[in-house]
Amino acid sequence: MIFLPRMALKNLFRYGRRTLITSTAIAIGIMAFIIVDSLLKGINDDSERNLIWYETGSAAFFNPEYWGDKDYLPLDRPVKESQSLIENLRSRNIEASPRIDFGGDLILYKDPFPEDGNLQVHLTAIDVDHDSDVFKIKSNVARGRYLEAGEDGLLMGQWLAKDLGAEVGYDVTVVTRTSGGYFQTLDLTIVGILESDNPVVNRYGMYLPLDTARYALDMEDMATGIYISLPRGSAETKTLAELAPLAEELDLSLLDWRVMGADFISLAETKESGSSIILFLVFLIAAVGISNTLLMSIFERVRELGMMRALGMKDGSIRALFLMEAAGIGLLGSFGGVALGGLINIPLVNKGIDYSQIMEQGDMGYRISGIMYGTWDFSTFVTAFFIGIFMAVLVAWLPTRRALKLEIPDCLRF
């Protein structure tokens, strides 16, 4: 029982160069798998978090007829008496804040903008005092200042501002319609430029005070949605279940972030399938390199295999010896790959990779504005470690089986 493992260990050192080359190929494959998996999971985690922090909150209350036509930004299907609902939620220790989403035509004049023009825009009216209880907009003001209640002020995403040539202090005009369908004009001054982790905010974001929008749009105490913040995990599910009767009592719809972000979730799931293919290809490429090295190793030792058979060693013992050697190579490669993957993952998690220039030029669908961070998933390290060993053993089994089919004289003449 001890003879075969000891002999396999000696062979690993006897063929040290070959062992080093093969284990290095395995290590590179394991390392690549860990890095790619870390980045893909990190992007997905950051995207979900930024979706909640900047767009959906944990969940929101809507008029039952609103969500089906949400893309048209209707104002005639609001949540009425929104303040009483918010007070009810806060009495349950749930942070809540109203918002009004509406569309308009942004009018720009050559002075001070580079040229005259107009643009269809999506505006969001926020509760200046309480929006930060649910969302992160307030902490993302890069230039200028945050909004003040009652002012004709506007916050604008930095990429949108850059495209328009807008700066803090510039005046803009927005032509929109009230909840009753009448045309209304809002003259707003840009008071702050936003630099957010969410590209949607940077590319399209325009925010104004809730009370200013309510007065202009004839919305009184109404809002298009009441957004809430909940802890992630089982507590979120439990709280949503407890709030369902309240929504039914008030004849409102309660939607969580997964429903509101269904387009993103669908895209993420599609990309996850594509990511799995990428990871498979990474391993496939590594397997080709490993198999080539192991095939050469085993076929170069066919004469040695024939000698062992001539001396009376059974085929099962020979097969076990070669597979033990392959497992040893896989073990060394897996250790090296996990170690290298962990070391490279440290800066990926702490500093990330800056793709801000690429993100600004095109929409990849993810909710990250430029820096891609990795993440720690120790199940991936464990999986990669054992797959490296299994792959080495599997690749060695096939040529060993073929070599054992040769007659002893053929082996000695090989």
mmCIF file of C-alpha atoms in Angstrom:
data_model
loop_
_atom_site.group_PDB
_atom_site.id
_atom_site.type_symbol
_atom_site.label_atom_id
_atom_site.label_comp_id
_atom_site.label_asym_id
_atom_site.label_seq_id
_atom_site.Cartn_x
_atom_site.Cartn_y
_atom_site.Cartn_z
ATOM 1 C CA MET A 1 0.000 0.000 0.000
ATOM 2 C CA ILE A 2 2.875 2.365 0.843
ATOM 3 C CA PHE A 3 5.081 1.246 -2.070
ATOM 4 C CA LEU A 4 3.022 2.856 -4.867
ATOM 5 C CA PRO A 5 2.636 6.311 -3.251
ATOM 6 C CA ARG A 6 6.350 6.409 -2.392
ATOM 7 C CA MET A 7 7.296 5.419 -5.926
ATOM 8 C CA ALA A 8 4.902 8.001 -7.389
ATOM 9 C CA LEU A 9 6.458 10.690 -5.178
ATOM 10 C CA LYS A 10 9.973 9.708 -6.286
ATOM 11 C CA ASN A 11 8.913 9.862 -9.935
ATOM 12 C CA LEU A 12 7.587 13.396 -9.448
ATOM 13 C CA PHE A 13 11.059 14.530 -8.390
ATOM 14 C CA ARG A 14 12.872 12.270 -10.860
ATOM 15 C CA TYR A 15 10.991 13.933 -13.715
ATOM 16 C CA GLY A 16 11.165 17.326 -12.015
ATOM 17 C CA ARG A 17 11.217 19.433 -15.173
ATOM 18 C CA ARG A 18 8.174 17.695 -16.601
ATOM 19 C CA THR A 19 6.393 17.950 -13.254
ATOM 20 C CA LEU A 20 7.139 21.664 -13.101
ATOM 21 C CA ILE A 21 5.873 22.350 -16.642
ATOM 22 C CA THR A 22 2.660 20.366 -16.188
ATOM 23 C CA SER A 23 1.854 21.730 -12.742
ATOM 24 C CA THR A 24 2.510 25.265 -14.040
ATOM 25 C CA ALA A 25 -0.028 24.717 -16.838
ATOM 26 C CA ILE A 26 -2.579 23.594 -14.248
ATOM 27 C CA ALA A 27 -1.728 26.540 -11.986
ATOM 28 C CA ILE A 28 -2.256 29.041 -14.808
ATOM 29 C CA GLY A 29 -5.631 27.494 -15.646
ATOM 30 C CA ILE A 30 -6.739 27.540 -11.991
ATOM 31 C CA MET A 31 -5.519 31.117 -11.561
ATOM 32 C CA ALA A 32 -7.355 32.308 -14.689
ATOM 33 C CA PHE A 33 -10.551 30.610 -13.515
ATOM 34 C CA ILE A 34 -10.378 32.270 -10.082
ATOM 35 C CA ILE A 35 -9.671 35.744 -11.490
ATOM 36 C CA VAL A 36 -12.399 35.630 -14.148
ATOM 37 C CA ASP A 37 -14.928 34.232 -11.669
ATOM 38 C CA SER A 38 -13.994 36.905 -9.102
ATOM 39 C CA LEU A 39 -14.485 39.762 -11.573
ATOM 40 C CA LEU A 40 -17.753 38.437 -12.973
ATOM 41 C CA LYS A 41 -19.269 37.882 -9.526
ATOM 42 C CA GLY A 42 -17.937 41.230 -8.312
ATOM 43 C CA ILE A 43 -19.538 43.049 -11.247
ATOM 44 C CA ASN A 44 -22.860 41.347 -10.614
ATOM 45 C CA ASP A 45 -22.796 42.076 -6.854
ATOM 46 C CA ASP A 46 -21.880 45.741 -7.406
ATOM 47 C CA SER A 47 -24.566 46.090 -10.070
ATOM 48 C CA GLU A 48 -27.284 44.742 -7.768
ATOM 49 C CA ARG A 49 -26.169 47.020 -4.953
ATOM 50 C CA ASN A 50 -26.048 50.110 -7.200
ATOM 51 C CA LEU A 51 -29.452 49.277 -8.653
ATOM 52 C CA ILE A 52 -30.923 49.310 -5.139
ATOM 53 C CA TRP A 53 -28.945 52.323 -3.913
ATOM 54 C CA TYR A 54 -29.768 54.614 -6.824
ATOM 55 C CA GLU A 55 -32.843 53.404 -8.705
ATOM 56 C CA THR A 56 -35.234 51.058 -6.929
ATOM 57 C CA GLY A 57 -34.603 51.001 -3.202
ATOM 58 C CA SER A 58 -35.379 47.660 -1.587
ATOM 59 C CA ALA A 59 -39.041 47.925 -2.619
ATOM 60 C CA ALA A 60 -41.679 50.520 -3.452
ATOM 61 C CA PHE A 61 -45.415 51.183 -3.258
ATOM 62 C CA PHE A 62 -47.168 52.153 -6.499
ATOM 63 C CA ASN A 63 -50.632 52.776 -7.831
ATOM 64 C CA PRO A 64 -51.726 49.361 -9.224
ATOM 65 C CA GLU A 65 -52.156 50.898 -12.686
ATOM 66 C CA TYR A 66 -48.812 52.689 -12.712
ATOM 67 C CA TRP A 67 -46.167 50.014 -13.196
ATOM 68 C CA GLY A 68 -47.528 48.578 -16.424
ATOM 69 C CA ASP A 69 -47.068 51.978 -18.121
ATOM 70 C CA LYS A 70 -44.019 53.114 -16.143
ATOM 71 C CA ASP A 71 -41.969 53.684 -19.315
ATOM 72 C CA TYR A 72 -44.377 56.491 -20.253
ATOM 73 C CA LEU A 73 -43.861 58.161 -16.827
ATOM 74 C CA PRO A 74 -47.579 58.803 -16.213
ATOM 75 C CA LEU A 75 -48.561 61.334 -13.543
ATOM 76 C CA ASP A 76 -52.275 60.511 -13.518
ATOM 77 C CA ARG A 77 -51.790 57.247 -11.571
ATOM 78 C CA PRO A 78 -50.070 58.408 -8.367
ATOM 79 C CA VAL A 79 -49.910 57.231 -4.778
ATOM 80 C CA LYS A 80 -52.306 59.598 -3.008
ATOM 81 C CA GLU A 81 -51.897 60.779 0.579
ATOM 82 C CA SER A 82 -48.296 59.634 0.418
ATOM 83 C CA GLN A 83 -47.304 61.296 3.703
ATOM 84 C CA SER A 84 -49.684 59.179 5.787
ATOM 85 C CA LEU A 85 -48.214 56.021 4.227
ATOM 86 C CA ILE A 86 -44.681 57.239 4.934
ATOM 87 C CA GLU A 87 -45.559 57.963 8.570
ATOM 88 C CA ASN A 88 -47.061 54.483 8.869
ATOM 89 C CA LEU A 89 -43.864 52.947 7.527
ATOM 90 C CA ARG A 90 -41.623 55.004 9.789
ATOM 91 C CA SER A 91 -43.699 53.928 12.790
ATOM 92 C CA ARG A 92 -42.582 50.395 11.843
ATOM 93 C CA ASN A 93 -38.930 51.570 11.791
ATOM 94 C CA ILE A 94 -38.822 51.376 7.996
ATOM 95 C CA GLU A 95 -37.055 54.202 6.153
ATOM 96 C CA ALA A 96 -39.235 55.569 3.345
ATOM 97 C CA SER A 97 -39.098 58.434 0.859
ATOM 98 C CA PRO A 98 -41.399 59.615 -1.969
ATOM 99 C CA ARG A 99 -40.336 60.307 -5.523
ATOM 100 C CA ILE A 100 -42.000 61.684 -8.640
ATOM 101 C CA ASP A 101 -40.687 60.473 -11.998
ATOM 102 C CA PHE A 102 -41.768 62.498 -15.015
ATOM 103 C CA GLY A 103 -40.645 63.284 -18.530
ATOM 104 C CA GLY A 104 -39.963 66.582 -20.204
ATOM 105 C CA ASP A 105 -38.253 68.426 -23.010
ATOM 106 C CA LEU A 106 -34.973 70.010 -21.891
ATOM 107 C CA ILE A 107 -34.384 73.329 -23.693
ATOM 108 C CA LEU A 108 -30.811 74.617 -24.024
ATOM 109 C CA TYR A 109 -29.745 78.062 -25.230
ATOM 110 C CA LYS A 110 -26.448 78.881 -26.895
ATOM 111 C CA ASP A 111 -25.567 81.247 -24.108
ATOM 112 C CA PRO A 112 -24.174 79.766 -21.871
ATOM 113 C CA PHE A 113 -24.336 76.333 -23.594
ATOM 114 C CA PRO A 114 -22.169 75.609 -26.655
ATOM 115 C CA GLU A 115 -25.264 75.599 -28.893
ATOM 116 C CA ASP A 116 -29.062 75.727 -28.906
ATOM 117 C CA GLY A 117 -30.926 72.469 -28.670
ATOM 118 C CA ASN A 118 -33.492 70.325 -26.931
ATOM 119 C CA LEU A 119 -33.496 66.831 -25.480
ATOM 120 C CA GLN A 120 -36.133 64.450 -24.134
ATOM 121 C CA VAL A 121 -35.226 63.756 -20.523
ATOM 122 C CA HIS A 122 -36.342 61.758 -17.488
ATOM 123 C CA LEU A 123 -36.520 63.853 -14.318
ATOM 124 C CA THR A 124 -36.864 62.639 -10.748
ATOM 125 C CA ALA A 125 -38.223 64.809 -7.958
ATOM 126 C CA ILE A 126 -36.807 63.802 -4.591
ATOM 127 C CA ASP A 127 -37.542 64.594 -0.956
ATOM 128 C CA VAL A 128 -34.500 66.695 -0.119
ATOM 129 C CA ASP A 129 -34.656 65.839 3.595
ATOM 130 C CA HIS A 130 -35.354 62.109 3.417
ATOM 131 C CA ASP A 131 -34.240 60.781 0.019
ATOM 132 C CA SER A 132 -30.833 59.932 1.514
ATOM 133 C CA ASP A 133 -32.597 57.564 3.952
ATOM 134 C CA VAL A 134 -33.219 55.251 0.990
ATOM 135 C CA PHE A 135 -30.902 56.362 -1.838
ATOM 136 C CA LYS A 136 -27.271 57.522 -2.152
ATOM 137 C CA ILE A 137 -27.706 60.547 -4.422
ATOM 138 C CA LYS A 138 -26.779 63.090 -1.735
ATOM 139 C CA SER A 139 -23.331 61.584 -1.189
ATOM 140 C CA ASN A 140 -22.494 61.715 -4.919
ATOM 141 C CA VAL A 141 -22.332 65.466 -5.481
ATOM 142 C CA ALA A 142 -18.908 65.943 -7.110
ATOM 143 C CA ARG A 143 -19.196 69.651 -7.936
ATOM 144 C CA GLY A 144 -21.500 72.310 -6.576
ATOM 145 C CA ARG A 145 -23.897 71.383 -3.780
ATOM 146 C CA TYR A 146 -26.927 69.300 -2.898
ATOM 147 C CA LEU A 147 -30.506 70.487 -3.432
ATOM 148 C CA GLU A 148 -32.377 72.684 -0.973
ATOM 149 C CA ALA A 149 -36.108 72.360 -0.331
ATOM 150 C CA GLY A 150 -38.332 74.659 -2.375
ATOM 151 C CA GLU A 151 -35.628 75.934 -4.742
ATOM 152 C CA ASP A 152 -35.660 75.800 -8.531
ATOM 153 C CA GLY A 153 -32.484 73.747 -8.487
ATOM 154 C CA LEU A 154 -31.295 70.775 -10.503
ATOM 155 C CA LEU A 155 -28.721 68.018 -10.003
ATOM 156 C CA MET A 156 -27.300 66.531 -13.208
ATOM 157 C CA GLY A 157 -25.236 63.383 -13.905
ATOM 158 C CA GLN A 158 -21.646 64.124 -14.899
ATOM 159 C CA TRP A 159 -21.690 62.300 -18.253
ATOM 160 C CA LEU A 160 -24.888 64.076 -19.277
ATOM 161 C CA ALA A 161 -23.438 67.401 -18.153
ATOM 162 C CA LYS A 162 -20.269 66.724 -20.143
ATOM 163 C CA ASP A 163 -22.235 65.872 -23.305
ATOM 164 C CA LEU A 164 -24.324 69.037 -22.971
ATOM 165 C CA GLY A 165 -21.417 71.264 -21.956
ATOM 166 C CA ALA A 166 -23.245 72.069 -18.720
ATOM 167 C CA GLU A 167 -21.654 73.508 -15.579
ATOM 168 C CA VAL A 168 -22.817 74.464 -12.111
ATOM 169 C CA GLY A 169 -24.769 77.718 -12.304
ATOM 170 C CA TYR A 170 -26.131 77.189 -15.824
ATOM 171 C CA ASP A 171 -29.871 77.741 -16.332
ATOM 172 C CA VAL A 172 -32.072 75.288 -18.228
ATOM 173 C CA THR A 173 -35.731 75.152 -19.163
ATOM 174 C CA VAL A 174 -37.884 72.034 -18.965
ATOM 175 C CA VAL A 175 -41.218 71.816 -20.765
ATOM 176 C CA THR A 176 -43.470 69.110 -19.358
ATOM 177 C CA ARG A 177 -47.112 68.335 -18.587
ATOM 178 C CA THR A 178 -48.915 68.486 -15.270
ATOM 179 C CA SER A 179 -50.892 65.620 -13.760
ATOM 180 C CA GLY A 180 -53.935 67.132 -15.460
ATOM 181 C CA GLY A 181 -52.259 67.136 -18.868
ATOM 182 C CA TYR A 182 -51.549 70.875 -19.123
ATOM 183 C CA PHE A 183 -48.235 72.195 -20.418
ATOM 184 C CA GLN A 184 -45.910 73.542 -17.761
ATOM 185 C CA THR A 185 -42.503 75.211 -17.926
ATOM 186 C CA LEU A 186 -39.851 74.893 -15.238
ATOM 187 C CA ASP A 187 -36.845 77.224 -15.196
ATOM 188 C CA LEU A 188 -34.130 75.450 -13.231
ATOM 189 C CA THR A 189 -30.550 76.229 -12.260
ATOM 190 C CA ILE A 190 -27.926 73.492 -12.139
ATOM 191 C CA VAL A 191 -26.667 73.529 -8.548
ATOM 192 C CA GLY A 192 -24.655 70.306 -8.562
ATOM 193 C CA ILE A 193 -22.999 67.705 -10.790
ATOM 194 C CA LEU A 194 -23.270 64.054 -9.722
ATOM 195 C CA GLU A 195 -20.493 61.476 -9.989
ATOM 196 C CA SER A 196 -22.046 58.135 -9.149
ATOM 197 C CA ASP A 197 -21.105 54.461 -9.095
ATOM 198 C CA ASN A 198 -24.244 53.873 -11.165
ATOM 199 C CA PRO A 199 -23.862 54.725 -14.883
ATOM 200 C CA VAL A 200 -27.609 55.389 -15.201
ATOM 201 C CA VAL A 201 -27.241 58.332 -12.816
ATOM 202 C CA ASN A 202 -24.163 59.641 -14.639
ATOM 203 C CA ARG A 203 -25.677 59.250 -18.096
ATOM 204 C CA TYR A 204 -29.314 60.289 -17.553
ATOM 205 C CA GLY A 205 -29.710 61.594 -13.989
ATOM 206 C CA MET A 206 -31.662 64.823 -13.420
ATOM 207 C CA TYR A 207 -33.029 65.521 -9.922
ATOM 208 C CA LEU A 208 -35.012 68.438 -8.490
ATOM 209 C CA PRO A 209 -36.725 69.107 -5.129
ATOM 210 C CA LEU A 210 -39.995 67.259 -4.542
ATOM 211 C CA ASP A 211 -41.927 70.305 -3.326
ATOM 212 C CA THR A 212 -40.856 72.288 -6.400
ATOM 213 C CA ALA A 213 -42.101 69.515 -8.709
ATOM 214 C CA ARG A 214 -45.343 69.019 -6.763
ATOM 215 C CA TYR A 215 -46.221 72.696 -7.103
ATOM 216 C CA ALA A 216 -45.400 72.770 -10.829
ATOM 217 C CA LEU A 217 -47.109 69.469 -11.658
ATOM 218 C CA ASP A 218 -50.225 69.925 -9.471
ATOM 219 C CA MET A 219 -49.314 66.816 -7.472
ATOM 220 C CA GLU A 220 -50.147 68.168 -3.948
ATOM 221 C CA ASP A 221 -49.378 65.335 -1.462
ATOM 222 C CA MET A 222 -48.931 62.729 -4.205
ATOM 223 C CA ALA A 223 -45.965 60.765 -5.527
ATOM 224 C CA THR A 224 -45.450 58.272 -8.322
ATOM 225 C CA GLY A 225 -43.796 55.892 -5.838
ATOM 226 C CA ILE A 226 -42.950 55.496 -2.153
ATOM 227 C CA TYR A 227 -39.565 53.797 -1.865
ATOM 228 C CA ILE A 228 -38.281 51.940 1.182
ATOM 229 C CA SER A 229 -34.939 50.655 2.433
ATOM 230 C CA LEU A 230 -34.665 47.201 4.001
ATOM 231 C CA PRO A 231 -31.758 45.012 5.107
ATOM 232 C CA ARG A 232 -30.792 42.399 2.535
ATOM 233 C CA GLY A 233 -31.476 38.710 3.050
ATOM 234 C CA SER A 234 -34.139 36.906 5.018
ATOM 235 C CA ALA A 235 -35.111 40.057 6.945
ATOM 236 C CA GLU A 236 -36.031 41.724 3.655
ATOM 237 C CA THR A 237 -38.291 38.838 2.638
ATOM 238 C CA LYS A 238 -39.938 38.750 6.057
ATOM 239 C CA THR A 239 -40.622 42.515 6.108
ATOM 240 C CA LEU A 240 -42.061 42.486 2.593
ATOM 241 C CA ALA A 241 -44.440 39.710 3.627
ATOM 242 C CA GLU A 242 -45.523 41.795 6.625
ATOM 243 C CA LEU A 243 -46.104 44.863 4.415
ATOM 244 C CA ALA A 244 -48.204 43.000 1.841
ATOM 245 C CA PRO A 245 -51.471 43.377 3.874
ATOM 246 C CA LEU A 246 -50.813 47.125 4.225
ATOM 247 C CA ALA A 247 -50.438 47.492 0.455
ATOM 248 C CA GLU A 248 -53.633 45.525 -0.104
ATOM 249 C CA GLU A 249 -55.490 47.609 2.476
ATOM 250 C CA LEU A 250 -54.444 50.848 0.713
ATOM 251 C CA ASP A 251 -55.134 49.368 -2.739
ATOM 252 C CA LEU A 252 -51.485 49.722 -3.759
ATOM 253 C CA SER A 253 -48.923 47.458 -5.382
ATOM 254 C CA LEU A 254 -45.791 46.554 -3.424
ATOM 255 C CA LEU A 255 -42.907 45.615 -5.717
ATOM 256 C CA ASP A 256 -39.436 44.580 -4.609
ATOM 257 C CA TRP A 257 -36.211 45.543 -6.388
ATOM 258 C CA ARG A 258 -36.114 42.290 -8.361
ATOM 259 C CA VAL A 259 -39.416 43.128 -10.033
ATOM 260 C CA MET A 260 -38.504 46.778 -10.622
ATOM 261 C CA GLY A 261 -35.116 45.752 -11.964
ATOM 262 C CA ALA A 262 -36.451 42.827 -14.002
ATOM 263 C CA ASP A 263 -34.738 44.030 -17.184
ATOM 264 C CA PHE A 264 -31.389 44.157 -15.420
ATOM 265 C CA ILE A 265 -31.970 40.784 -13.706
ATOM 266 C CA SER A 266 -32.802 39.182 -17.054
ATOM 267 C CA LEU A 267 -29.699 40.692 -18.637
ATOM 268 C CA ALA A 268 -27.541 39.588 -15.687
ATOM 269 C CA GLU A 269 -28.839 36.018 -15.961
ATOM 270 C CA THR A 270 -28.092 35.990 -19.681
ATOM 271 C CA LYS A 271 -24.595 37.308 -19.062
ATOM 272 C CA GLU A 272 -24.105 34.765 -16.298
ATOM 273 C CA SER A 273 -24.780 32.005 -18.818
ATOM 274 C CA GLY A 274 -22.232 33.581 -21.116
ATOM 275 C CA SER A 275 -19.810 33.872 -18.207
ATOM 276 C CA SER A 276 -20.163 30.155 -17.522
ATOM 277 C CA ILE A 277 -19.165 29.493 -21.118
ATOM 278 C CA ILE A 278 -16.133 31.763 -20.699
ATOM 279 C CA LEU A 279 -15.091 29.905 -17.559
ATOM 280 C CA PHE A 280 -15.557 26.577 -19.342
ATOM 281 C CA LEU A 281 -13.351 27.768 -22.198
ATOM 282 C CA VAL A 282 -10.676 28.891 -19.723
ATOM 283 C CA PHE A 283 -10.590 25.386 -18.269
ATOM 284 C CA LEU A 284 -10.758 23.797 -21.720
ATOM 285 C CA ILE A 285 -7.697 25.739 -22.866
ATOM 286 C CA ALA A 286 -5.869 24.753 -19.694
ATOM 287 C CA ALA A 287 -6.947 21.121 -20.133
ATOM 288 C CA VAL A 288 -5.525 21.040 -23.667
ATOM 289 C CA GLY A 289 -2.142 22.232 -22.398
ATOM 290 C CA ILE A 290 -2.194 19.803 -19.485
ATOM 291 C CA SER A 291 -3.268 16.847 -21.605
ATOM 292 C CA ASN A 292 -0.552 17.531 -24.164
ATOM 293 C CA THR A 293 2.126 17.557 -21.470
ATOM 294 C CA LEU A 294 0.808 14.456 -19.706
ATOM 295 C CA LEU A 295 0.407 12.556 -22.973
ATOM 296 C CA MET A 296 4.028 13.251 -23.827
ATOM 297 C CA SER A 297 5.055 12.254 -20.311
ATOM 298 C CA ILE A 298 3.249 8.915 -20.381
ATOM 299 C CA PHE A 299 4.143 7.916 -23.940
ATOM 300 C CA GLU A 300 7.794 8.754 -23.290
ATOM 301 C CA ARG A 301 7.639 6.217 -20.454
ATOM 302 C CA VAL A 302 6.054 3.343 -22.392
ATOM 303 C CA ARG A 303 9.347 1.387 -22.266
ATOM 304 C CA GLU A 304 9.443 1.915 -18.507
ATOM 305 C CA LEU A 305 5.846 0.701 -18.328
ATOM 306 C CA GLY A 306 6.800 -2.420 -20.343
ATOM 307 C CA MET A 307 9.736 -3.124 -18.031
ATOM 308 C CA MET A 308 7.464 -2.943 -14.965
ATOM 309 C CA ARG A 309 5.038 -5.370 -16.602
ATOM 310 C CA ALA A 310 7.895 -7.702 -17.560
ATOM 311 C CA LEU A 311 8.986 -7.731 -13.909
ATOM 312 C CA GLY A 312 5.512 -8.893 -12.923
ATOM 313 C CA MET A 313 3.814 -5.674 -11.895
ATOM 314 C CA LYS A 314 0.071 -5.887 -12.498
ATOM 315 C CA ASP A 315 -1.746 -3.524 -14.854
ATOM 316 C CA GLY A 316 -3.937 -2.218 -12.021
ATOM 317 C CA SER A 317 -0.881 -1.270 -9.954
ATOM 318 C CA ILE A 318 0.771 0.414 -12.938
ATOM 319 C CA ARG A 319 -2.378 2.365 -13.675
ATOM 320 C CA ALA A 320 -2.652 3.387 -10.016
ATOM 321 C CA LEU A 321 1.005 4.515 -10.040
ATOM 322 C CA PHE A 322 0.559 6.759 -13.068
ATOM 323 C CA LEU A 323 -2.687 8.181 -11.735
ATOM 324 C CA MET A 324 -1.052 8.912 -8.378
ATOM 325 C CA GLU A 325 1.696 10.792 -10.198
ATOM 326 C CA ALA A 326 -0.936 12.748 -12.137
ATOM 327 C CA ALA A 327 -2.796 13.505 -8.899
ATOM 328 C CA GLY A 328 0.462 14.739 -7.369
ATOM 329 C CA ILE A 329 1.031 17.037 -10.344
ATOM 330 C CA GLY A 330 -2.578 18.214 -10.101
ATOM 331 C CA LEU A 331 -2.135 18.832 -6.371
ATOM 332 C CA LEU A 332 0.972 20.962 -6.933
ATOM 333 C CA GLY A 333 -0.699 22.852 -9.783
ATOM 334 C CA SER A 334 -3.880 23.426 -7.780
ATOM 335 C CA PHE A 335 -1.937 24.746 -4.791
ATOM 336 C CA GLY A 336 -0.002 27.086 -7.049
ATOM 337 C CA GLY A 337 -3.097 28.214 -8.966
ATOM 338 C CA VAL A 338 -5.099 28.914 -5.800
ATOM 339 C CA ALA A 339 -2.163 30.809 -4.273
ATOM 340 C CA LEU A 340 -1.566 32.894 -7.413
ATOM 341 C CA GLY A 341 -5.301 33.498 -7.881
ATOM 342 C CA GLY A 342 -5.630 34.650 -4.263
ATOM 343 C CA LEU A 343 -2.638 37.009 -4.528
ATOM 344 C CA ILE A 344 -3.856 38.582 -7.783
ATOM 345 C CA ASN A 345 -7.383 38.841 -6.383
ATOM 346 C CA ILE A 346 -6.231 41.052 -3.489
ATOM 347 C CA PRO A 347 -5.675 44.186 -5.657
ATOM 348 C CA LEU A 348 -8.767 43.315 -7.721
ATOM 349 C CA VAL A 349 -10.910 43.411 -4.565
ATOM 350 C CA ASN A 350 -9.211 46.463 -3.022
ATOM 351 C CA LYS A 351 -8.487 48.645 -6.074
ATOM 352 C CA GLY A 352 -10.304 47.037 -9.016
ATOM 353 C CA ILE A 353 -9.722 47.719 -12.703
ATOM 354 C CA ASP A 354 -10.645 51.145 -14.069
ATOM 355 C CA TYR A 355 -12.768 50.899 -17.229
ATOM 356 C CA SER A 356 -14.399 54.329 -16.806
ATOM 357 C CA GLN A 357 -13.464 55.529 -20.302
ATOM 358 C CA ILE A 358 -15.061 52.454 -21.879
ATOM 359 C CA MET A 359 -18.158 52.667 -19.650
ATOM 360 C CA GLU A 360 -18.688 56.316 -20.503
ATOM 361 C CA GLN A 361 -18.695 55.574 -24.223
ATOM 362 C CA GLY A 362 -21.081 52.617 -24.166
ATOM 363 C CA ASP A 363 -23.715 50.905 -22.040
ATOM 364 C CA MET A 364 -22.757 47.327 -21.072
ATOM 365 C CA GLY A 365 -25.967 46.817 -19.096
ATOM 366 C CA TYR A 366 -24.167 46.524 -15.768
ATOM 367 C CA ARG A 367 -24.737 49.124 -13.038
ATOM 368 C CA ILE A 368 -21.073 50.033 -12.611
ATOM 369 C CA SER A 369 -19.645 53.319 -13.821
ATOM 370 C CA GLY A 370 -16.054 52.331 -14.409
ATOM 371 C CA ILE A 371 -14.178 50.400 -11.759
ATOM 372 C CA MET A 372 -14.665 46.657 -11.800
ATOM 373 C CA TYR A 373 -13.950 45.077 -8.439
ATOM 374 C CA GLY A 374 -13.361 41.429 -7.710
ATOM 375 C CA THR A 375 -14.901 39.556 -4.823
ATOM 376 C CA TRP A 376 -13.956 36.755 -2.454
ATOM 377 C CA ASP A 377 -15.834 33.520 -2.994
ATOM 378 C CA PHE A 378 -14.014 30.738 -1.155
ATOM 379 C CA SER A 379 -16.289 28.089 -2.665
ATOM 380 C CA THR A 380 -14.693 28.976 -6.015
ATOM 381 C CA PHE A 381 -11.214 28.393 -4.552
ATOM 382 C CA VAL A 382 -12.246 24.988 -3.210
ATOM 383 C CA THR A 383 -13.963 24.017 -6.467
ATOM 384 C CA ALA A 384 -10.998 25.114 -8.575
ATOM 385 C CA PHE A 385 -8.575 23.222 -6.315
ATOM 386 C CA PHE A 386 -10.352 19.879 -6.652
ATOM 387 C CA ILE A 387 -11.134 20.350 -10.344
ATOM 388 C CA GLY A 388 -7.402 20.850 -10.988
ATOM 389 C CA ILE A 389 -6.609 17.487 -9.378
ATOM 390 C CA PHE A 390 -9.529 15.736 -11.070
ATOM 391 C CA MET A 391 -8.596 17.137 -14.476
ATOM 392 C CA ALA A 392 -4.985 15.949 -14.165
ATOM 393 C CA VAL A 393 -6.092 12.421 -13.166
ATOM 394 C CA LEU A 394 -8.703 12.258 -15.933
ATOM 395 C CA VAL A 395 -6.255 13.381 -18.606
ATOM 396 C CA ALA A 396 -3.648 10.830 -17.407
ATOM 397 C CA TRP A 397 -6.113 7.935 -17.315
ATOM 398 C CA LEU A 398 -6.768 7.858 -21.065
ATOM 399 C CA PRO A 399 -3.165 7.480 -22.378
ATOM 400 C CA THR A 400 -2.309 5.112 -19.503
ATOM 401 C CA ARG A 401 -5.206 2.880 -20.517
ATOM 402 C CA ARG A 402 -4.031 2.947 -24.137
ATOM 403 C CA ALA A 403 -0.425 2.156 -23.222
ATOM 404 C CA LEU A 404 -1.476 -0.828 -21.103
ATOM 405 C CA LYS A 405 -3.141 -2.401 -24.137
ATOM 406 C CA LEU A 406 0.268 -2.783 -25.817
ATOM 407 C CA GLU A 407 2.054 -6.116 -25.572
ATOM 408 C CA ILE A 408 5.205 -6.201 -23.430
ATOM 409 C CA PRO A 409 7.578 -6.627 -26.439
ATOM 410 C CA ASP A 410 5.880 -3.699 -28.188
ATOM 411 C CA CYS A 411 6.357 -1.580 -25.068
ATOM 412 C CA LEU A 412 10.060 -2.432 -24.899
ATOM 413 C CA ARG A 413 10.530 -1.549 -28.571
ATOM 414 C CA PHE A 414 8.395 1.676 -28.347
#
